[in-house]
């Protein structure tokens, strides 16, 4: 039994009982039906309730309904309620007729039924005025589990997710898991593995003691056998060689092991997820797994009825590898999107002789292994992509060259070798284009959206934004709506994210809107598909200075795991949010923490590296460590990435090194094809440097170009980097976005004044740079050593340093020598 207080917290369910004069609360044993009703009545003290308890075996239908009529008559006042427990099938005969009669006789009386029996859907109720609370609604959501754990003992979102996944939201099991975790208290995170194992043990004990033990041995064995399938029908149970399928299913439903789904288009039963997993574990312990020939028969039956996931699952269990390959080839898009675990087990089960003749399957297996674990190295020899000039066409081209080529690219990308990942892109694009063209000539439209999307992702993560954009657009425009929608949706979201990061806010918004036109994605890929557009929404909202909207969207972002390739974009978006909120310490901690966690994707060719380098530099500049930022930039070998150069220019400006700031900003504004965000912010830096130097014409030109870019893109946030006084002075040349100064945003400290040295101070500084002692500098300037010492103190004060070596380093950063 679940705790009444647990049910009372779930107000979304309590509201359901207020909807109709007749409510059916339907679910298996342990789903908290009775507790839900009691919780609701406790909240509704204005309702006079009469409870009709579940009848004993000797009570017949007529006697039971006579008791219901008597209770209805005695409760026949305004806001009266009759609660019926109906666990037995025989009592549901003519239930619709009986209830209509009672409602006519007692119109002010409301009725609530709790039942385990899914046959309540057999047209037994009136067509209107009935509300049915389904079993899935009685299950706890992840948020409800998190709220429950957070309220009762210190916990984390990860612990809540563990409980939710292990229990499937089953109310009795959630309450059981909460009691188990309570023992660990503050040590829960440290003892996470042991706590999860303890919960699993208690779940198995609950199933064995509460659900199986009351059953006769034959039914216990049948329950473990039937748990081999997800959708339980009489046909499937008969194929499992269980006697009297109809009676067995009814008994398992009554015991709380199964519940019946509404017809869609036909009725079937399912196990609560955690119950089925427990039964499967029990079946493995006692050896009641279906024999291979039964698994193969089930696989072919599921394939025939159009359920490729279950077909693949049973084909793998039956080791029918030809059928495994057949199902994968025909339904790989759907299976990949929805049931990665089934796909992974099938690929890992394929024998080597099957893989040798199918390079696409080999790559798919290696990719699946890499996604699941970073511990397994790549095989020593990987097949090469067949040249598109080879004499292959149609499906052969896909199987022999395109699919292995794309999977090889994904595999290289997954281990962070981006240059190798894009090695064959030109050939793969040419081959995919040929396949599309040949198919069009035959009146067909192959679903190559996943191909274009994956090639685009590899280019994007390498920083080749234009090629990536072209490939993503092909994925969106050529995708036929159907099973492959998820790839096109991801491509649209990735385009939105790309444009948002580069500073094209209006283009990003259009792709966000395009992404929302595709259907939602269930299964393990849901987070991967939806994450780019969610992240883009955060950045676009920040760029519009709608920080509240960005904060709301951030609440929908999942915790980062090792399988999220867009991690760097998510970290960047969160860093920008913390910067705008005036919390650079929090942003810096997040960037450094995730850089360490996702180091495999920070290779020399990865776009994530400069993206996060720039974010980290900006956060340090906001913390007043601009000199450290400049020192770090000096250590970079080779040309600076535009994002890093912009952050260097900003740090130079804010530390008073205007000449270095101008040098870097000018290098950016004069470079063709530079990112819009970088170009706009570089113009702003140029305008501030020119204004400080009294060059009003140059300041006006740079400022107006920045304003024009802002008007074209909707990019307002960069103007918050301009101090209020300078923004006011520069606004004489052209008005910035209207709401820039409304909230007083100031993510960075005001610029330090530029260092202006006298001729004598410059001469002393040059002596320091040469390494001359004080006596030699004094002789060269025809003054006493004490005079030089006094001038050194003034020089140190202007440079903000305390030693000779620091003075030389700071002078070089500021380009004073």
Coordinates of N, CA and C in Angstrom, one line a residue, residues 505 509 512 537-547 549 714-717 739:
X505 N 20.4 36.0 -35.1 CA 19.2 35.7 -34.3 C 18.0 35.5 -35.1
X509 N 15.7 32.1 -35.3 CA 14.3 32.0 -34.9 C 13.5 31.3 -36.0
X512 N 14.1 27.7 -35.6 CA 13.4 27.2 -34.4 C 12.0 26.9 -34.8
X537 N 17.1 28.4 -28.4 CA 16.1 29.3 -27.8 C 16.8 30.1 -26.6
X538 N 17.6 29.5 -25.9 CA 18.3 30.2 -24.8 C 19.2 31.3 -25.3
X539 N 20.0 31.0 -26.3 CA 20.9 32.0 -26.8 C 20.1 33.2 -27.5
X540 N 19.1 32.8 -28.3 CA 18.3 33.9 -28.9 C 17.6 34.8 -27.9
X541 N 17.1 34.2 -26.8 CA 16.4 35.0 -25.8 C 17.4 35.9 -25.1
X542 N 18.6 35.4 -24.8 CA 19.7 36.2 -24.2 C 20.1 37.4 -25.2
X543 N 20.2 37.1 -26.4 CA 20.6 38.1 -27.4 C 19.5 39.2 -27.6
X544 N 18.2 38.8 -27.3 CA 17.1 39.8 -27.2 C 17.0 40.5 -25.9
X545 N 17.9 40.1 -24.9 CA 17.9 40.6 -23.6 C 16.7 40.2 -22.8
X546 N 16.1 39.1 -23.2 CA 14.9 38.5 -22.5 C 15.5 37.4 -21.6
X547 N 16.1 37.8 -20.5 CA 16.8 36.9 -19.7 C 15.9 36.0 -18.9
X549 N 13.0 34.8 -20.1 CA 12.7 33.7 -21.1 C 13.8 32.7 -21.2
X714 N 18.8 41.4 -35.0 CA 18.1 41.3 -33.8 C 19.1 41.1 -32.6
X715 N 20.4 41.3 -32.8 CA 21.4 41.0 -31.8 C 21.6 42.3 -30.9
X716 N 21.0 42.3 -29.7 CA 21.1 43.4 -28.8 C 22.1 43.2 -27.7
X717 N 22.4 42.0 -27.3 CA 23.2 41.8 -26.1 C 24.6 42.4 -26.2
X739 N 16.1 48.7 -25.6 CA 16.0 48.3 -24.3 C 17.4 47.9 -23.7

